[in-house]
Amino acid sequence: MNHNDHDSTDSRVDRRRFLAAASATGIAASAGCISSLTGDDDDSGGELGLIGSGMDGRPAPGGTPMADMPDLSGTLTLYSGRGEPLVNTLLGYIEDQYEDFTVDTRYEASTTLANQIETAGNASEADVFFSVNAGALGLLADAGLTVTLPDDIQEHVPSQYRADGGAWVGTSGRARTIPYNTDELSESDVPDDIMAVPDADFAGDMGWAPSYGSFQGFLTAMRVMSGREETKQWLEAMLDAGVTRYSDEFIVSRAVANGELSAGFANHYYIQRVLANDEDAPLATAFTQNDAGAIFNVAGACVVSSTDDEDLATNFVRHLLSAEAQEYFATRTFEYPLIPEVEPVGDLPPVDELATPDFDLAQLSDIGPTIDLMREVGIQV
């Protein structure tokens, strides 16, 4: 699976875009029944925040509505590596569309669930595995524990965001970024080469979350692309500079906005969540170019080979690519939708304007050597 072929586009604008401050203080319904998915009933205890910038005048989403998809009937066992606060509203909405359909969801870390499915093999209770990252999906695909998805499902999503052969398909995406404090830094201060960041004047005033899965995925991409030794040197240089550890990347982004840090490492949507709650926060986002710091990872789903109702499981995955579900991911979780008919929220560059590297996302499943390397340099994970 080739990750991204868009880097040859001559008309690409500068990748180091900035996210505009969020202007929305409430939620405007996009269209029809989708309003019940993107309302302001935040079930995350406040962590998600309000819907971000770009909601004013947002067009109705394109794509295929659930009403035009096959009906769902029966009980589906979903192993979800996506957290309950992020997806339970969407799952409840899908259930409500069908009188005889129920989702029995087991929430756990994606890697934990993938390991459980692999251990159980044909005895697994899972019908569908819904992962926060491509790496965990790759683990099951490599083990031969997935069902090939129909062509019409695969074709909903650009080829770089699904597995070769149809073992899994991406449902939403996230870009790696460098959030920075605009009171402390300007655009020209932030390197567009991830390997140059430890040498930046502000490197000692940065934050990271090394226990966070997306950070470990970014390091895995660096190790695969640049080699173990160069990645080790990068980690040691960041530690020598004095980078500060945080528990997650939302906290990193908030610390940047609060002036505790000058910059950090985070997925793009955490910046949007901070700005959604404080449109005047001195926070902007830089993208590196064509390197591990510009990895675009996807959440996604696969049908598990142990399912006893392949049609139901397949049609459920199809629903995750519906107009309603893609609008939900854009406006509720601030992720990139993966069907071209639905736009991302906020002043974000389109996916095809990100300078992402040509990288097989399935390689992110090789995380063990990355964890070993982190521990070797003294990072507790």
PDB file of N, CA and C in Angstrom, residues 12 52 68 91 134 138 145 156 166 172 175 179 239 258-259 270 280 284 319 322 339 361 366:
ATOM      1  N   ARG A  12       0.948  22.550  -5.416  1.00  0.00           N
ATOM      2  CA  ARG A  12       0.805  22.452  -3.974  1.00  0.00           C
ATOM      3  C   ARG A  12       1.284  23.718  -3.281  1.00  0.00           C
ATOM      4  N   GLY A  52     -15.156  22.813  16.155  1.00  0.00           N
ATOM      5  CA  GLY A  52     -14.156  23.833  15.882  1.00  0.00           C
ATOM      6  C   GLY A  52     -14.500  24.779  14.768  1.00  0.00           C
ATOM      7  N   ASP A  68     -29.460   4.929   2.058  1.00  0.00           N
ATOM      8  CA  ASP A  68     -29.217   4.268   0.780  1.00  0.00           C
ATOM      9  C   ASP A  68     -28.325   3.043   0.913  1.00  0.00           C
ATOM     10  N   LEU A  91     -22.174   5.191  17.277  1.00  0.00           N
ATOM     11  CA  LEU A  91     -22.692   3.824  17.319  1.00  0.00           C
ATOM     12  C   LEU A  91     -24.159   3.806  17.723  1.00  0.00           C
ATOM     13  N   ALA A 134      -3.615   2.198  11.868  1.00  0.00           N
ATOM     14  CA  ALA A 134      -3.431   1.198  10.817  1.00  0.00           C
ATOM     15  C   ALA A 134      -2.548   0.046  11.275  1.00  0.00           C
ATOM     16  N   GLY A 138      -3.039  -3.892  10.596  1.00  0.00           N
ATOM     17  CA  GLY A 138      -2.025  -4.649   9.876  1.00  0.00           C
ATOM     18  C   GLY A 138      -1.653  -5.934  10.586  1.00  0.00           C
ATOM     19  N   LEU A 145      -6.412 -12.981   9.502  1.00  0.00           N
ATOM     20  CA  LEU A 145      -7.638 -13.050  10.299  1.00  0.00           C
ATOM     21  C   LEU A 145      -8.676 -12.017   9.872  1.00  0.00           C
ATOM     22  N   HIS A 156     -14.609   3.508  -1.814  1.00  0.00           N
ATOM     23  CA  HIS A 156     -15.030   4.737  -1.133  1.00  0.00           C
ATOM     24  C   HIS A 156     -13.835   5.572  -0.705  1.00  0.00           C
ATOM     25  N   GLY A 166      -7.614  -5.375   0.245  1.00  0.00           N
ATOM     26  CA  GLY A 166      -8.919  -5.180   0.872  1.00  0.00           C
ATOM     27  C   GLY A 166      -9.088  -5.760   2.255  1.00  0.00           C
ATOM     28  N   SER A 172     -11.142   7.353   9.077  1.00  0.00           N
ATOM     29  CA  SER A 172     -10.835   8.762   9.336  1.00  0.00           C
ATOM     30  C   SER A 172      -9.330   8.871   9.514  1.00  0.00           C
ATOM     31  N   ALA A 175      -3.200  13.843  11.034  1.00  0.00           N
ATOM     32  CA  ALA A 175      -1.880  14.268  10.579  1.00  0.00           C
ATOM     33  C   ALA A 175      -0.995  14.585  11.778  1.00  0.00           C
ATOM     34  N   PRO A 179       2.468  21.762  17.089  1.00  0.00           N
ATOM     35  CA  PRO A 179       1.761  22.938  17.610  1.00  0.00           C
ATOM     36  C   PRO A 179       2.766  23.888  18.251  1.00  0.00           C
ATOM     37  N   LEU A 239      16.054  14.446  24.262  1.00  0.00           N
ATOM     38  CA  LEU A 239      16.211  14.308  25.706  1.00  0.00           C
ATOM     39  C   LEU A 239      17.296  15.250  26.227  1.00  0.00           C
ATOM     40  N   ASN A 258      -1.149  27.629  26.623  1.00  0.00           N
ATOM     41  CA  ASN A 258      -1.066  28.340  27.894  1.00  0.00           C
ATOM     42  C   ASN A 258       0.286  29.001  28.129  1.00  0.00           C
ATOM     43  N   GLY A 259       1.239  28.778  27.245  1.00  0.00           N
ATOM     44  CA  GLY A 259       2.557  29.364  27.403  1.00  0.00           C
ATOM     45  C   GLY A 259       3.497  28.556  28.262  1.00  0.00           C
ATOM     46  N   TYR A 270      -5.898  17.769  18.098  1.00  0.00           N
ATOM     47  CA  TYR A 270      -5.806  18.299  19.450  1.00  0.00           C
ATOM     48  C   TYR A 270      -5.687  19.817  19.447  1.00  0.00           C
ATOM     49  N   ASP A 280      -9.059  32.690  21.010  1.00  0.00           N
ATOM     50  CA  ASP A 280      -7.970  33.662  21.073  1.00  0.00           C
ATOM     51  C   ASP A 280      -6.657  33.047  21.552  1.00  0.00           C
ATOM     52  N   ALA A 284      -0.867  27.825  16.975  1.00  0.00           N
ATOM     53  CA  ALA A 284      -0.920  27.538  15.544  1.00  0.00           C
ATOM     54  C   ALA A 284      -0.206  26.220  15.305  1.00  0.00           C
ATOM     55  N   HIS A 319     -21.271   1.332   6.700  1.00  0.00           N
ATOM     56  CA  HIS A 319     -21.923   2.456   7.381  1.00  0.00           C
ATOM     57  C   HIS A 319     -20.913   3.441   7.972  1.00  0.00           C
ATOM     58  N   SER A 322     -20.377   6.131   5.530  1.00  0.00           N
ATOM     59  CA  SER A 322     -21.559   6.875   5.096  1.00  0.00           C
ATOM     60  C   SER A 322     -21.346   8.374   5.241  1.00  0.00           C
ATOM     61  N   ILE A 339     -13.640  10.080   2.852  1.00  0.00           N
ATOM     62  CA  ILE A 339     -14.308  10.093   1.557  1.00  0.00           C
ATOM     63  C   ILE A 339     -14.227  11.518   1.023  1.00  0.00           C
ATOM     64  N   LEU A 361       1.483   2.298   5.508  1.00  0.00           N
ATOM     65  CA  LEU A 361       1.005   2.396   6.885  1.00  0.00           C
ATOM     66  C   LEU A 361       1.001   1.053   7.599  1.00  0.00           C
ATOM     67  N   ASP A 366       4.897  -2.748  13.187  1.00  0.00           N
ATOM     68  CA  ASP A 366       6.183  -3.216  13.703  1.00  0.00           C
ATOM     69  C   ASP A 366       6.658  -2.308  14.827  1.00  0.00           C
TER      70      ASP A 366
END
